[in-house]
């Protein structure tokens, strides 16, 4: 296991105000991303993880809070508290009748990744490949399309990270709200299957959504290598490209501080100021950096949540 990348001291040191706290149920198939994952196993894992998240918030004395609406995001920002937006990375803990979705919503879940990099009852995730496009299989199932619509009704942000090209197109066609790509890079700069093409970036912008640029070297390097000696400027280049294609209002930071490999210059949340410096060095203004670091995420989540 890598050294811890995110905790409250590191968040405070790096000025991190909040983020999507992902719950990704593991399976024995994760090594080759072949899935699928048993729903009972996923539900048990998710329930335990949500319990731990709420336990952390309860024990933190207000320093860490579960954010379920934009008002709480603002209060956390004003108070210097770490805002946890509870996120399911993959929908395996939800039944195809969607009854469990309401229960997870009641437990504070406000963001949902439709798939991880494996198939499920809702759609198909992309295998981790380089070089490759995300055009790797069929689109959303009928249950997947119903899930997107129900999330929009409840006020749960829809995340297309890990989703294949046909599934992404289905989300666009449904038009149920802002599209979130929480931790992706730009395919034009790194031809990894997980990254968004320029056309997809434009669709994110048309939906009033956001792409959070991932930090993992294999998704930002032009050669696709998992090389920790990857300069922070490489991540800044993806931010610049996404801005040029989608507009500055639709770009944010996506990290993947969940144990994914990180560059040596950006090993954990405490090092985030190095990336902000790299963005300024790349020519972004102070106002643009503020949008990318906080403002765009706040706007998109408020729009998705309906408040």
PDB file of C-alpha atoms in Angstrom:
ATOM      1  CA  UNK A   1       0.000   0.000   0.000  1.00  0.00           C
ATOM      2  CA  UNK A   2       1.262   3.530  -0.751  1.00  0.00           C
ATOM      3  CA  UNK A   3       1.806   6.012   2.031  1.00  0.00           C
ATOM      4  CA  UNK A   4      -1.378   7.819   3.015  1.00  0.00           C
ATOM      5  CA  UNK A   5      -2.209  10.566   0.527  1.00  0.00           C
ATOM      6  CA  UNK A   6      -5.048  12.344   2.305  1.00  0.00           C
ATOM      7  CA  UNK A   7      -5.867  12.993   5.938  1.00  0.00           C
ATOM      8  CA  UNK A   8      -6.887  16.097   7.847  1.00  0.00           C
ATOM      9  CA  UNK A   9      -3.328  17.366   8.575  1.00  0.00           C
ATOM     10  CA  UNK A  10      -2.350  16.928   4.912  1.00  0.00           C
ATOM     11  CA  UNK A  11      -5.575  18.573   3.745  1.00  0.00           C
ATOM     12  CA  UNK A  12      -4.929  21.570   5.976  1.00  0.00           C
ATOM     13  CA  UNK A  13      -1.296  21.825   4.900  1.00  0.00           C
ATOM     14  CA  UNK A  14      -2.316  21.826   1.240  1.00  0.00           C
ATOM     15  CA  UNK A  15      -5.332  24.110   1.587  1.00  0.00           C
ATOM     16  CA  UNK A  16      -7.734  21.379   0.470  1.00  0.00           C
ATOM     17  CA  UNK A  17     -11.295  22.466   1.200  1.00  0.00           C
ATOM     18  CA  UNK A  18     -13.166  19.362   0.119  1.00  0.00           C
ATOM     19  CA  UNK A  19     -13.650  16.717  -2.504  1.00  0.00           C
ATOM     20  CA  UNK A  20     -15.453  13.622  -3.638  1.00  0.00           C
ATOM     21  CA  UNK A  21     -14.727  10.862  -1.127  1.00  0.00           C
ATOM     22  CA  UNK A  22     -15.025   7.756  -3.233  1.00  0.00           C
ATOM     23  CA  UNK A  23     -16.304   4.375  -2.092  1.00  0.00           C
ATOM     24  CA  UNK A  24     -15.104   1.761  -4.568  1.00  0.00           C
ATOM     25  CA  UNK A  25     -15.990  -1.812  -3.614  1.00  0.00           C
ATOM     26  CA  UNK A  26     -13.081  -4.121  -4.515  1.00  0.00           C
ATOM     27  CA  UNK A  27     -13.331  -7.506  -6.167  1.00  0.00           C
ATOM     28  CA  UNK A  28     -10.971 -10.357  -6.928  1.00  0.00           C
ATOM     29  CA  UNK A  29     -11.187  -9.326 -10.560  1.00  0.00           C
ATOM     30  CA  UNK A  30      -9.793  -5.831 -10.015  1.00  0.00           C
ATOM     31  CA  UNK A  31      -6.349  -6.907 -11.189  1.00  0.00           C
ATOM     32  CA  UNK A  32      -7.495  -7.164 -14.797  1.00  0.00           C
ATOM     33  CA  UNK A  33     -10.612  -5.011 -14.398  1.00  0.00           C
ATOM     34  CA  UNK A  34     -12.769  -7.857 -15.629  1.00  0.00           C
ATOM     35  CA  UNK A  35     -15.579  -7.817 -12.989  1.00  0.00           C
ATOM     36  CA  UNK A  36     -18.469  -8.003 -12.501  1.00  0.00           C
ATOM     37  CA  UNK A  37     -18.885  -7.491  -8.754  1.00  0.00           C
ATOM     38  CA  UNK A  38     -21.530  -9.200  -6.614  1.00  0.00           C
ATOM     39  CA  UNK A  39     -24.150  -6.697  -5.437  1.00  0.00           C
ATOM     40  CA  UNK A  40     -24.350  -8.169  -1.963  1.00  0.00           C
ATOM     41  CA  UNK A  41     -20.601  -7.800  -1.484  1.00  0.00           C
ATOM     42  CA  UNK A  42     -20.703  -4.278  -2.880  1.00  0.00           C
ATOM     43  CA  UNK A  43     -23.609  -3.306  -0.613  1.00  0.00           C
ATOM     44  CA  UNK A  44     -21.885  -4.612   2.513  1.00  0.00           C
ATOM     45  CA  UNK A  45     -18.656  -2.805   1.647  1.00  0.00           C
ATOM     46  CA  UNK A  46     -20.502   0.433   0.862  1.00  0.00           C
ATOM     47  CA  UNK A  47     -22.524   0.339   4.066  1.00  0.00           C
ATOM     48  CA  UNK A  48     -19.388  -0.125   6.156  1.00  0.00           C
ATOM     49  CA  UNK A  49     -17.558   2.652   4.301  1.00  0.00           C
ATOM     50  CA  UNK A  50     -20.428   5.098   4.723  1.00  0.00           C
ATOM     51  CA  UNK A  51     -20.497   4.271   8.411  1.00  0.00           C
ATOM     52  CA  UNK A  52     -16.797   5.043   8.688  1.00  0.00           C
ATOM     53  CA  UNK A  53     -17.239   8.338   6.832  1.00  0.00           C
ATOM     54  CA  UNK A  54     -20.002   9.491   9.143  1.00  0.00           C
ATOM     55  CA  UNK A  55     -17.986   8.279  12.123  1.00  0.00           C
ATOM     56  CA  UNK A  56     -15.020  10.385  11.028  1.00  0.00           C
ATOM     57  CA  UNK A  57     -17.265  13.442  10.706  1.00  0.00           C
ATOM     58  CA  UNK A  58     -18.831  12.828  14.115  1.00  0.00           C
ATOM     59  CA  UNK A  59     -15.445  12.485  15.787  1.00  0.00           C
ATOM     60  CA  UNK A  60     -13.887  15.511  14.091  1.00  0.00           C
ATOM     61  CA  UNK A  61     -15.655  18.194  16.104  1.00  0.00           C
ATOM     62  CA  UNK A  62     -16.738  20.090  12.998  1.00  0.00           C
ATOM     63  CA  UNK A  63     -13.330  19.955  11.293  1.00  0.00           C
ATOM     64  CA  UNK A  64     -14.624  17.363   8.806  1.00  0.00           C
ATOM     65  CA  UNK A  65     -18.233  17.410   7.605  1.00  0.00           C
ATOM     66  CA  UNK A  66     -20.407  15.485   5.174  1.00  0.00           C
ATOM     67  CA  UNK A  67     -21.685  17.992   2.608  1.00  0.00           C
ATOM     68  CA  UNK A  68     -25.091  17.264   1.097  1.00  0.00           C
ATOM     69  CA  UNK A  69     -25.911  20.683  -0.347  1.00  0.00           C
ATOM     70  CA  UNK A  70     -24.195  23.811  -1.601  1.00  0.00           C
ATOM     71  CA  UNK A  71     -24.926  25.673   1.608  1.00  0.00           C
ATOM     72  CA  UNK A  72     -22.875  23.159   3.575  1.00  0.00           C
ATOM     73  CA  UNK A  73     -20.044  23.465   1.046  1.00  0.00           C
ATOM     74  CA  UNK A  74     -20.058  27.208   1.638  1.00  0.00           C
ATOM     75  CA  UNK A  75     -20.131  26.832   5.405  1.00  0.00           C
ATOM     76  CA  UNK A  76     -17.213  24.400   5.294  1.00  0.00           C
ATOM     77  CA  UNK A  77     -15.305  26.832   3.097  1.00  0.00           C
ATOM     78  CA  UNK A  78     -15.972  29.738   5.434  1.00  0.00           C
ATOM     79  CA  UNK A  79     -15.104  27.721   8.562  1.00  0.00           C
ATOM     80  CA  UNK A  80     -11.996  26.026   7.180  1.00  0.00           C
ATOM     81  CA  UNK A  81     -13.593  22.578   7.525  1.00  0.00           C
ATOM     82  CA  UNK A  82     -12.928  19.697   5.137  1.00  0.00           C
ATOM     83  CA  UNK A  83     -16.078  18.980   3.111  1.00  0.00           C
ATOM     84  CA  UNK A  84     -16.698  15.320   2.308  1.00  0.00           C
ATOM     85  CA  UNK A  85     -18.972  14.729  -0.677  1.00  0.00           C
ATOM     86  CA  UNK A  86     -19.834  11.040  -0.433  1.00  0.00           C
ATOM     87  CA  UNK A  87     -19.378   9.337  -3.798  1.00  0.00           C
ATOM     88  CA  UNK A  88     -19.986   5.804  -5.034  1.00  0.00           C
ATOM     89  CA  UNK A  89     -17.398   4.854  -7.644  1.00  0.00           C
ATOM     90  CA  UNK A  90     -19.390   2.210  -9.468  1.00  0.00           C
ATOM     91  CA  UNK A  91     -23.083   1.479  -8.930  1.00  0.00           C
ATOM     92  CA  UNK A  92     -22.844  -2.189  -7.952  1.00  0.00           C
ATOM     93  CA  UNK A  93     -24.370  -1.478  -4.533  1.00  0.00           C
ATOM     94  CA  UNK A  94     -27.598  -0.407  -6.264  1.00  0.00           C
ATOM     95  CA  UNK A  95     -30.247  -2.853  -7.481  1.00  0.00           C
ATOM     96  CA  UNK A  96     -31.633  -2.534 -11.008  1.00  0.00           C
ATOM     97  CA  UNK A  97     -35.002  -1.502  -9.537  1.00  0.00           C
ATOM     98  CA  UNK A  98     -33.111   1.435  -7.972  1.00  0.00           C
ATOM     99  CA  UNK A  99     -34.701   1.008  -4.546  1.00  0.00           C
ATOM    100  CA  UNK A 100     -31.311   1.074  -2.828  1.00  0.00           C
ATOM    101  CA  UNK A 101     -30.430   4.404  -4.441  1.00  0.00           C
ATOM    102  CA  UNK A 102     -32.862   6.210  -2.162  1.00  0.00           C
ATOM    103  CA  UNK A 103     -31.279   4.556   0.854  1.00  0.00           C
ATOM    104  CA  UNK A 104     -27.781   5.600  -0.164  1.00  0.00           C
ATOM    105  CA  UNK A 105     -29.106   9.107  -0.829  1.00  0.00           C
ATOM    106  CA  UNK A 106     -30.569   9.223   2.654  1.00  0.00           C
ATOM    107  CA  UNK A 107     -27.150   8.162   3.958  1.00  0.00           C
ATOM    108  CA  UNK A 108     -25.596  11.234   2.345  1.00  0.00           C
ATOM    109  CA  UNK A 109     -24.433  10.033  -1.082  1.00  0.00           C
ATOM    110  CA  UNK A 110     -24.497  12.950  -3.506  1.00  0.00           C
ATOM    111  CA  UNK A 111     -22.270  11.742  -6.351  1.00  0.00           C
ATOM    112  CA  UNK A 112     -22.283   8.515  -8.346  1.00  0.00           C
ATOM    113  CA  UNK A 113     -19.798   7.058 -10.796  1.00  0.00           C
ATOM    114  CA  UNK A 114     -21.950   4.947 -13.083  1.00  0.00           C
ATOM    115  CA  UNK A 115     -19.219   2.327 -13.478  1.00  0.00           C
ATOM    116  CA  UNK A 116     -15.688   1.521 -12.496  1.00  0.00           C
ATOM    117  CA  UNK A 117     -13.397  -0.197 -15.019  1.00  0.00           C
ATOM    118  CA  UNK A 118     -15.503  -3.341 -15.197  1.00  0.00           C
ATOM    119  CA  UNK A 119     -18.978  -4.257 -16.508  1.00  0.00           C
ATOM    120  CA  UNK A 120     -22.041  -3.995 -14.312  1.00  0.00           C
ATOM    121  CA  UNK A 121     -25.805  -4.169 -14.598  1.00  0.00           C
ATOM    122  CA  UNK A 122     -25.758  -0.483 -15.609  1.00  0.00           C
ATOM    123  CA  UNK A 123     -22.985  -0.157 -18.191  1.00  0.00           C
ATOM    124  CA  UNK A 124     -19.437  -0.914 -19.175  1.00  0.00           C
ATOM    125  CA  UNK A 125     -16.244   0.548 -17.800  1.00  0.00           C
ATOM    126  CA  UNK A 126     -13.146   0.913 -19.911  1.00  0.00           C
ATOM    127  CA  UNK A 127     -10.193  -1.419 -19.281  1.00  0.00           C
ATOM    128  CA  UNK A 128      -6.940   0.357 -18.410  1.00  0.00           C
ATOM    129  CA  UNK A 129      -5.189   0.425 -21.807  1.00  0.00           C
ATOM    130  CA  UNK A 130      -2.604   2.571 -23.544  1.00  0.00           C
ATOM    131  CA  UNK A 131      -2.760   3.550 -26.299  1.00  0.00           C
ATOM    132  CA  UNK A 132      -6.493   3.075 -26.660  1.00  0.00           C
ATOM    133  CA  UNK A 133      -9.741   4.886 -27.119  1.00  0.00           C
ATOM    134  CA  UNK A 134     -12.679   4.409 -24.762  1.00  0.00           C
ATOM    135  CA  UNK A 135     -14.710   2.856 -27.578  1.00  0.00           C
ATOM    136  CA  UNK A 136     -14.582  -0.573 -25.967  1.00  0.00           C
ATOM    137  CA  UNK A 137     -18.139  -1.906 -25.821  1.00  0.00           C
ATOM    138  CA  UNK A 138     -21.874  -1.219 -25.710  1.00  0.00           C
ATOM    139  CA  UNK A 139     -23.591   1.667 -23.997  1.00  0.00           C
ATOM    140  CA  UNK A 140     -25.698   1.925 -20.884  1.00  0.00           C
ATOM    141  CA  UNK A 141     -28.246  -0.762 -20.184  1.00  0.00           C
ATOM    142  CA  UNK A 142     -31.902   0.087 -19.722  1.00  0.00           C
ATOM    143  CA  UNK A 143     -31.256   0.067 -15.979  1.00  0.00           C
ATOM    144  CA  UNK A 144     -28.278   2.377 -16.484  1.00  0.00           C
ATOM    145  CA  UNK A 145     -30.357   4.907 -18.354  1.00  0.00           C
ATOM    146  CA  UNK A 146     -33.031   4.754 -15.654  1.00  0.00           C
ATOM    147  CA  UNK A 147     -30.319   5.259 -13.028  1.00  0.00           C
ATOM    148  CA  UNK A 148     -29.123   8.465 -14.716  1.00  0.00           C
ATOM    149  CA  UNK A 149     -32.662   9.837 -14.783  1.00  0.00           C
ATOM    150  CA  UNK A 150     -33.362   8.914 -11.170  1.00  0.00           C
ATOM    151  CA  UNK A 151     -30.120  10.514  -9.993  1.00  0.00           C
ATOM    152  CA  UNK A 152     -31.171  13.737 -11.700  1.00  0.00           C
ATOM    153  CA  UNK A 153     -34.535  13.608  -9.904  1.00  0.00           C
ATOM    154  CA  UNK A 154     -32.925  13.053  -6.515  1.00  0.00           C
ATOM    155  CA  UNK A 155     -30.054  15.480  -6.988  1.00  0.00           C
ATOM    156  CA  UNK A 156     -27.089  13.128  -7.290  1.00  0.00           C
ATOM    157  CA  UNK A 157     -24.217  14.200  -9.546  1.00  0.00           C
ATOM    158  CA  UNK A 158     -23.453  11.759 -12.373  1.00  0.00           C
ATOM    159  CA  UNK A 159     -19.767  10.945 -12.897  1.00  0.00           C
ATOM    160  CA  UNK A 160     -18.651   9.462 -16.229  1.00  0.00           C
ATOM    161  CA  UNK A 161     -15.075   8.667 -15.198  1.00  0.00           C
ATOM    162  CA  UNK A 162     -14.268   5.040 -16.153  1.00  0.00           C
ATOM    163  CA  UNK A 163     -17.298   4.922 -18.502  1.00  0.00           C
ATOM    164  CA  UNK A 164     -16.796   3.783 -22.086  1.00  0.00           C
ATOM    165  CA  UNK A 165     -17.531   5.941 -25.134  1.00  0.00           C
ATOM    166  CA  UNK A 166     -20.965   4.506 -25.906  1.00  0.00           C
ATOM    167  CA  UNK A 167     -22.045   4.950 -22.297  1.00  0.00           C
ATOM    168  CA  UNK A 168     -20.793   8.539 -22.316  1.00  0.00           C
ATOM    169  CA  UNK A 169     -22.851   9.213 -25.446  1.00  0.00           C
ATOM    170  CA  UNK A 170     -25.932   7.755 -23.753  1.00  0.00           C
ATOM    171  CA  UNK A 171     -25.459  10.116 -20.796  1.00  0.00           C
ATOM    172  CA  UNK A 172     -25.213  13.043 -23.224  1.00  0.00           C
ATOM    173  CA  UNK A 173     -28.389  11.973 -25.037  1.00  0.00           C
ATOM    174  CA  UNK A 174     -30.350  11.654 -21.788  1.00  0.00           C
ATOM    175  CA  UNK A 175     -29.389  15.232 -20.918  1.00  0.00           C
ATOM    176  CA  UNK A 176     -30.257  14.855 -17.257  1.00  0.00           C
ATOM    177  CA  UNK A 177     -27.918  17.507 -15.861  1.00  0.00           C
ATOM    178  CA  UNK A 178     -24.284  18.556 -15.684  1.00  0.00           C
ATOM    179  CA  UNK A 179     -21.816  15.834 -16.656  1.00  0.00           C
ATOM    180  CA  UNK A 180     -19.015  15.301 -14.168  1.00  0.00           C
ATOM    181  CA  UNK A 181     -15.773  13.579 -15.143  1.00  0.00           C
ATOM    182  CA  UNK A 182     -14.219  13.629 -11.703  1.00  0.00           C
ATOM    183  CA  UNK A 183     -10.732  12.306 -12.456  1.00  0.00           C
ATOM    184  CA  UNK A 184      -9.781  12.149 -16.125  1.00  0.00           C
ATOM    185  CA  UNK A 185      -7.065  13.489 -18.379  1.00  0.00           C
ATOM    186  CA  UNK A 186      -7.123  14.759 -21.950  1.00  0.00           C
ATOM    187  CA  UNK A 187      -6.848  12.045 -24.587  1.00  0.00           C
ATOM    188  CA  UNK A 188      -5.180  14.474 -26.997  1.00  0.00           C
ATOM    189  CA  UNK A 189      -2.192  14.658 -24.627  1.00  0.00           C
ATOM    190  CA  UNK A 190      -2.233  11.082 -23.287  1.00  0.00           C
ATOM    191  CA  UNK A 191      -3.979   8.376 -25.327  1.00  0.00           C
ATOM    192  CA  UNK A 192      -5.120   6.337 -22.325  1.00  0.00           C
ATOM    193  CA  UNK A 193      -8.521   4.665 -22.529  1.00  0.00           C
ATOM    194  CA  UNK A 194      -9.640   6.502 -19.379  1.00  0.00           C
ATOM    195  CA  UNK A 195      -9.131   9.962 -20.826  1.00  0.00           C
ATOM    196  CA  UNK A 196     -11.630  12.263 -22.559  1.00  0.00           C
ATOM    197  CA  UNK A 197     -11.420  13.203 -26.218  1.00  0.00           C
ATOM    198  CA  UNK A 198     -11.818  16.828 -27.258  1.00  0.00           C
ATOM    199  CA  UNK A 199     -15.353  16.060 -28.456  1.00  0.00           C
ATOM    200  CA  UNK A 200     -16.185  14.635 -25.023  1.00  0.00           C
ATOM    201  CA  UNK A 201     -14.703  17.683 -23.309  1.00  0.00           C
ATOM    202  CA  UNK A 202     -16.984  19.864 -25.417  1.00  0.00           C
ATOM    203  CA  UNK A 203     -19.995  17.767 -24.393  1.00  0.00           C
ATOM    204  CA  UNK A 204     -19.056  18.194 -20.735  1.00  0.00           C
ATOM    205  CA  UNK A 205     -19.020  21.952 -21.305  1.00  0.00           C
ATOM    206  CA  UNK A 206     -22.345  21.911 -23.171  1.00  0.00           C
ATOM    207  CA  UNK A 207     -23.921  20.152 -20.191  1.00  0.00           C
ATOM    208  CA  UNK A 208     -22.544  22.873 -17.857  1.00  0.00           C
ATOM    209  CA  UNK A 209     -20.406  20.161 -16.237  1.00  0.00           C
ATOM    210  CA  UNK A 210     -16.789  19.757 -15.208  1.00  0.00           C
ATOM    211  CA  UNK A 211     -13.724  17.635 -15.854  1.00  0.00           C
ATOM    212  CA  UNK A 212     -11.445  17.186 -12.848  1.00  0.00           C
ATOM    213  CA  UNK A 213      -7.932  16.623 -14.146  1.00  0.00           C
ATOM    214  CA  UNK A 214      -6.385  13.470 -12.722  1.00  0.00           C
ATOM    215  CA  UNK A 215      -2.834  13.484 -11.282  1.00  0.00           C
ATOM    216  CA  UNK A 216      -1.852   9.841 -11.922  1.00  0.00           C
ATOM    217  CA  UNK A 217       1.228   9.736 -14.209  1.00  0.00           C
ATOM    218  CA  UNK A 218      -0.083   7.007 -16.540  1.00  0.00           C
ATOM    219  CA  UNK A 219      -3.062   9.219 -17.417  1.00  0.00           C
ATOM    220  CA  UNK A 220      -1.149  12.457 -18.016  1.00  0.00           C
ATOM    221  CA  UNK A 221       2.163  11.409 -19.604  1.00  0.00           C
ATOM    222  CA  UNK A 222       2.334  11.375 -23.409  1.00  0.00           C
ATOM    223  CA  UNK A 223       4.008   7.945 -23.235  1.00  0.00           C
ATOM    224  CA  UNK A 224       1.446   6.514 -20.797  1.00  0.00           C
ATOM    225  CA  UNK A 225       4.151   5.309 -18.413  1.00  0.00           C
ATOM    226  CA  UNK A 226       3.593   4.912 -14.684  1.00  0.00           C
ATOM    227  CA  UNK A 227       6.645   7.042 -13.931  1.00  0.00           C
ATOM    228  CA  UNK A 228       6.694   8.929 -10.616  1.00  0.00           C
ATOM    229  CA  UNK A 229       9.297  11.320 -12.030  1.00  0.00           C
ATOM    230  CA  UNK A 230       6.502  13.156 -13.835  1.00  0.00           C
ATOM    231  CA  UNK A 231       6.660  16.948 -13.455  1.00  0.00           C
ATOM    232  CA  UNK A 232       3.669  18.751 -11.999  1.00  0.00           C
ATOM    233  CA  UNK A 233       3.804  20.870 -15.165  1.00  0.00           C
ATOM    234  CA  UNK A 234       2.507  17.807 -17.043  1.00  0.00           C
ATOM    235  CA  UNK A 235      -0.735  17.972 -15.056  1.00  0.00           C
ATOM    236  CA  UNK A 236      -0.890  21.724 -15.642  1.00  0.00           C
ATOM    237  CA  UNK A 237      -0.647  21.051 -19.389  1.00  0.00           C
ATOM    238  CA  UNK A 238      -3.808  18.927 -19.207  1.00  0.00           C
ATOM    239  CA  UNK A 239      -5.552  21.727 -17.330  1.00  0.00           C
ATOM    240  CA  UNK A 240      -4.492  24.179 -20.045  1.00  0.00           C
ATOM    241  CA  UNK A 241      -5.690  21.887 -22.832  1.00  0.00           C
ATOM    242  CA  UNK A 242      -9.056  21.292 -21.162  1.00  0.00           C
ATOM    243  CA  UNK A 243      -9.473  25.051 -20.750  1.00  0.00           C
ATOM    244  CA  UNK A 244      -8.689  25.645 -24.426  1.00  0.00           C
ATOM    245  CA  UNK A 245     -11.265  23.061 -25.512  1.00  0.00           C
ATOM    246  CA  UNK A 246     -14.026  23.307 -22.902  1.00  0.00           C
ATOM    247  CA  UNK A 247     -13.530  26.726 -21.315  1.00  0.00           C
ATOM    248  CA  UNK A 248     -12.145  27.615 -17.915  1.00  0.00           C
ATOM    249  CA  UNK A 249     -15.567  27.328 -16.257  1.00  0.00           C
ATOM    250  CA  UNK A 250     -15.613  23.579 -16.916  1.00  0.00           C
ATOM    251  CA  UNK A 251     -12.228  22.491 -15.559  1.00  0.00           C
ATOM    252  CA  UNK A 252     -11.207  21.509 -12.038  1.00  0.00           C
ATOM    253  CA  UNK A 253      -8.747  19.328 -10.164  1.00  0.00           C
ATOM    254  CA  UNK A 254      -9.445  15.612  -9.831  1.00  0.00           C
ATOM    255  CA  UNK A 255      -6.412  14.120  -8.049  1.00  0.00           C
ATOM    256  CA  UNK A 256      -7.325  10.430  -7.375  1.00  0.00           C
ATOM    257  CA  UNK A 257      -5.838  10.638  -3.870  1.00  0.00           C
ATOM    258  CA  UNK A 258      -7.167   7.179  -3.021  1.00  0.00           C
ATOM    259  CA  UNK A 259      -3.990   5.161  -3.273  1.00  0.00           C
ATOM    260  CA  UNK A 260      -3.416   5.663  -7.002  1.00  0.00           C
ATOM    261  CA  UNK A 261       0.205   6.288  -8.033  1.00  0.00           C
ATOM    262  CA  UNK A 262       1.162   9.959  -7.770  1.00  0.00           C
ATOM    263  CA  UNK A 263       4.084  12.004  -9.106  1.00  0.00           C
ATOM    264  CA  UNK A 264       6.993  12.495  -6.730  1.00  0.00           C
ATOM    265  CA  UNK A 265       6.350  16.245  -6.815  1.00  0.00           C
ATOM    266  CA  UNK A 266       2.720  15.731  -5.781  1.00  0.00           C
ATOM    267  CA  UNK A 267       2.640  12.718  -3.454  1.00  0.00           C
ATOM    268  CA  UNK A 268      -0.258  13.826  -1.271  1.00  0.00           C
ATOM    269  CA  UNK A 269      -2.723  16.618  -0.501  1.00  0.00           C
ATOM    270  CA  UNK A 270      -0.120  18.637   1.391  1.00  0.00           C
ATOM    271  CA  UNK A 271       1.721  19.243  -1.889  1.00  0.00           C
ATOM    272  CA  UNK A 272      -1.237  20.831  -3.695  1.00  0.00           C
ATOM    273  CA  UNK A 273       0.283  24.353  -3.586  1.00  0.00           C
ATOM    274  CA  UNK A 274       2.966  23.078  -5.999  1.00  0.00           C
ATOM    275  CA  UNK A 275       0.283  22.373  -8.570  1.00  0.00           C
ATOM    276  CA  UNK A 276      -1.335  25.785  -8.080  1.00  0.00           C
ATOM    277  CA  UNK A 277       2.083  27.348  -8.634  1.00  0.00           C
ATOM    278  CA  UNK A 278       2.453  25.286 -11.816  1.00  0.00           C
ATOM    279  CA  UNK A 279      -0.904  26.565 -13.051  1.00  0.00           C
ATOM    280  CA  UNK A 280       0.217  30.143 -12.479  1.00  0.00           C
ATOM    281  CA  UNK A 281       3.493  29.375 -14.236  1.00  0.00           C
ATOM    282  CA  UNK A 282       1.433  28.059 -17.163  1.00  0.00           C
ATOM    283  CA  UNK A 283      -0.165  31.490 -17.506  1.00  0.00           C
ATOM    284  CA  UNK A 284      -3.402  31.152 -15.556  1.00  0.00           C
ATOM    285  CA  UNK A 285      -4.612  34.200 -13.683  1.00  0.00           C
ATOM    286  CA  UNK A 286      -5.397  34.232  -9.981  1.00  0.00           C
ATOM    287  CA  UNK A 287      -9.121  34.294 -10.795  1.00  0.00           C
ATOM    288  CA  UNK A 288      -8.776  31.286 -13.109  1.00  0.00           C
ATOM    289  CA  UNK A 289      -6.836  29.313 -10.512  1.00  0.00           C
ATOM    290  CA  UNK A 290      -9.550  30.050  -7.946  1.00  0.00           C
ATOM    291  CA  UNK A 291     -12.216  28.749 -10.321  1.00  0.00           C
ATOM    292  CA  UNK A 292     -10.282  25.565 -11.036  1.00  0.00           C
ATOM    293  CA  UNK A 293      -9.413  24.934  -7.394  1.00  0.00           C
ATOM    294  CA  UNK A 294     -12.872  25.562  -5.918  1.00  0.00           C
ATOM    295  CA  UNK A 295     -15.404  27.700  -7.744  1.00  0.00           C
ATOM    296  CA  UNK A 296     -16.174  25.419 -10.667  1.00  0.00           C
ATOM    297  CA  UNK A 297     -16.717  22.383  -8.459  1.00  0.00           C
ATOM    298  CA  UNK A 298     -18.989  24.356  -6.159  1.00  0.00           C
ATOM    299  CA  UNK A 299     -21.090  25.607  -9.085  1.00  0.00           C
ATOM    300  CA  UNK A 300     -21.449  22.220 -10.787  1.00  0.00           C
ATOM    301  CA  UNK A 301     -22.327  20.343  -7.614  1.00  0.00           C
ATOM    302  CA  UNK A 302     -24.918  22.960  -6.701  1.00  0.00           C
ATOM    303  CA  UNK A 303     -26.413  22.635 -10.173  1.00  0.00           C
ATOM    304  CA  UNK A 304     -26.491  18.833  -9.994  1.00  0.00           C
ATOM    305  CA  UNK A 305     -27.982  18.847  -6.521  1.00  0.00           C
ATOM    306  CA  UNK A 306     -30.620  21.409  -7.473  1.00  0.00           C
ATOM    307  CA  UNK A 307     -29.628  23.767  -4.649  1.00  0.00           C
TER     308      UNK A 307
END
